[in-house]
């Protein structure tokens, strides 16, 4: 993983705050960031705001896989976002940012840069 | 050319329709109709008693005579033909010329020549006027007798029963439907009919009808016994109405009827005869389909298509008499020399099936089906197309066991010309063409070909043809739920139920692959809920739930949720309304009364939901499950409690039903309606389950829908007591829950159900699959384990913790902004947001 020197890591919650297989939304420097915990405690972070509706909801979508891609389905219009890149599978112009996220001890850390 | 048609019945009108379609210029068409009304559907005459009006039964499309330019003369009887002058004289003395004359006078009911057959309150069953007279007499009668236990006689018995009379059927032959069924079939049929409260007297020869002692009439039989009743209806067969032919020296058939050739011409080439009044090679046809064929042939021949020919007709029939399936194919009696038969009889369920095969066992010659006629379509095709029988033909009629499928027809064996749907005359070739054109679901195929859209009896066969053609064209018949499970929803349901699987982890490990997705996770969650009914937000289940189920609310476009407390049957106390109002006011929610007769509150932020629900629960409310694929509402009218027309307590029943089925998870949402009388103010026939009060109980309708594709619900069973009603709804719902596809409403499910309404009735009402007890037990489990999800959620700190906007910050989502409209909030539109957000920031700062 390439980490820009300017990257600033913020602790947002403990791992147990996220139910396995679901996401939560963190407020990091005025950004709404969706953080997902998959089975095996892998963590992923993308923007929480769904570009199509402008609503802050992506963390409330269902996660899973489509082929090789790990995805979340927007709870509003069911379009899928790649958890690793934030790319929107159905309409690429609606893609969102992804963020580095890691576990430090029990603490979930996200880099909002 | 002047064409004169005598008789405007079903066949006469079909002739006119054909003629209109052929658009022959220079023809002048006149129709003489002795009845006071134009052609109507005599096949469905008994529906007149079930509430259909004469208009409903009319066969004449609006504007038909205006558009075609044909002249219809009602109340005009033809009394004589002058073949030399080529004229017809009417009862009024008018003389009408013709170039071609078509006789479609149909038949007259046969009234046995017994003393007293012309007494008052003795009827025949043929015209709407007969029915009107019967209805009038029914009102002043307690009992009625139908003379004749054939097809029409039993139809007529149903009519008398519908009039509320003690009903008897008297038959001269030793069994009912002597022409179509054999002795054993007749006995099963008799049992079925008697079960329905009709008393059957076979082998009775009526000698005379005299005054009765306890009723208006007494029928005296040859064996010395007698039967008393207030009204008598003769329905002992029909005779061709061929009097005009006899008077004018036209040839008649050996058993009567105007003798016609293959072009439907009588012995006078300018006179045609079609329908029940015609005799083709000495055969008479009392069914409508051959009559229609004759009408087609005659119309074409008159307009110059000389190559057309009538080729006789198959007299196989399938019908439903008082809800009992009866079918007869080909040589039902086994009269072919050396033919052999296979029989299956179930005296408990009252089912009888027989097939007659050729001496070498290779061909199906005939069949009789009573009580269940599911195999009719397959057997008919086998007989008509002379398809070689399988090695063990008995399996064609034996009930399927151990999940073994019945031997199919092998639709590949059918020629393209084979008629699959006889109601709408759709051939195998036409079906295949539609499949190739993209109609690859049963629903789509029905919509574009109309096959299976009328009686539905051919739907299993239509499905077979569709699947075979798809396979032939290399189209994948893939009903897999998604890439994670190579199963349909129905198969997955079975795997979960039989395997006792209660978690997604176990399910995917045993039967799937990958992580799952937004298709299979909610589907599995729904099936788990239908089977085991555990709390949907418990740890292992929560991550499977769609956002709406996860937060027990309906997500709106701005990420807020709506809140809908249950108001069973739409009933709510003033205190309840006040409590709802207070909550809405306190949390600043937008309120609206929904189409499902309850109150919806919009604009609740995630973190507000538990507190809002705590207050609603304290006021006595429960979750309304507006967010779930589950029972939504039971809409009701006010019913007999207040309404001056009501005959049943619709609100009481609606409340009871809503409380019974609340929380039931299903493939899609389910809506009910209960109306207190036939005025149907609750619009129950537009619901998945509709109940309408009758004088004798409740009628149950199913598979209706409003919404995107409206569908009228169909009558599943009538005049039920409440206990039976609930039992049938239990079975119906669970059968739907088990077998429907994901997100398939009952209406689409029904449209795609092989076997159609008859099949559904068989499964739900007659328990043909032997599933009823299991379905009821499963429903009993769901009912017994109901919990208000919101109550469980707000009392569990672990669950309650999930209702927060930010995991790391207690503030609300500042992006949610409202503006005011008509005195309430609504989400700000994009262009309103900057100003609204500035306002709300100021407010926060203050």
PDB file of C-alpha atoms in Angstrom, chain B residues 3-5 10-20 22 29 64 70 102 104 272 274 291-292 294-300 302:
ATOM      1  CA  UNK B   3     -77.564 -13.490 -47.052  1.00  0.00           C
ATOM      2  CA  UNK B   4     -80.266 -14.363 -44.600  1.00  0.00           C
ATOM      3  CA  UNK B   5     -79.385 -15.931 -41.258  1.00  0.00           C
ATOM      4  CA  UNK B  10     -73.509 -18.378 -30.298  1.00  0.00           C
ATOM      5  CA  UNK B  11     -72.884 -20.155 -33.599  1.00  0.00           C
ATOM      6  CA  UNK B  12     -75.011 -17.708 -35.593  1.00  0.00           C
ATOM      7  CA  UNK B  13     -73.059 -14.818 -34.214  1.00  0.00           C
ATOM      8  CA  UNK B  14     -69.739 -16.518 -34.904  1.00  0.00           C
ATOM      9  CA  UNK B  15     -70.902 -16.834 -38.526  1.00  0.00           C
ATOM     10  CA  UNK B  16     -71.560 -13.082 -38.627  1.00  0.00           C
ATOM     11  CA  UNK B  17     -68.170 -12.312 -37.118  1.00  0.00           C
ATOM     12  CA  UNK B  18     -66.462 -14.458 -39.724  1.00  0.00           C
ATOM     13  CA  UNK B  19     -68.470 -12.829 -42.461  1.00  0.00           C
ATOM     14  CA  UNK B  20     -67.624  -9.348 -41.207  1.00  0.00           C
ATOM     15  CA  UNK B  22     -64.087 -11.512 -44.762  1.00  0.00           C
ATOM     16  CA  UNK B  29     -76.907  -9.542 -44.423  1.00  0.00           C
ATOM     17  CA  UNK B  64     -70.742  -4.666 -34.219  1.00  0.00           C
ATOM     18  CA  UNK B  70     -75.649  -6.158 -40.916  1.00  0.00           C
ATOM     19  CA  UNK B 102     -78.073 -20.011 -43.292  1.00  0.00           C
ATOM     20  CA  UNK B 104     -78.504 -21.686 -37.118  1.00  0.00           C
ATOM     21  CA  UNK B 272     -76.634 -23.958 -45.161  1.00  0.00           C
ATOM     22  CA  UNK B 274     -74.563 -24.825 -38.833  1.00  0.00           C
ATOM     23  CA  UNK B 291     -70.403 -25.169 -34.172  1.00  0.00           C
ATOM     24  CA  UNK B 292     -67.829 -22.421 -34.481  1.00  0.00           C
ATOM     25  CA  UNK B 294     -69.064 -24.941 -39.056  1.00  0.00           C
ATOM     26  CA  UNK B 295     -69.692 -21.180 -38.898  1.00  0.00           C
ATOM     27  CA  UNK B 296     -66.184 -20.561 -40.219  1.00  0.00           C
ATOM     28  CA  UNK B 297     -66.623 -23.067 -43.034  1.00  0.00           C
ATOM     29  CA  UNK B 298     -70.038 -21.762 -44.097  1.00  0.00           C
ATOM     30  CA  UNK B 299     -68.946 -18.104 -44.089  1.00  0.00           C
ATOM     31  CA  UNK B 300     -65.917 -18.877 -46.198  1.00  0.00           C
ATOM     32  CA  UNK B 302     -70.522 -18.567 -49.184  1.00  0.00           C
TER      33      UNK B 302
END
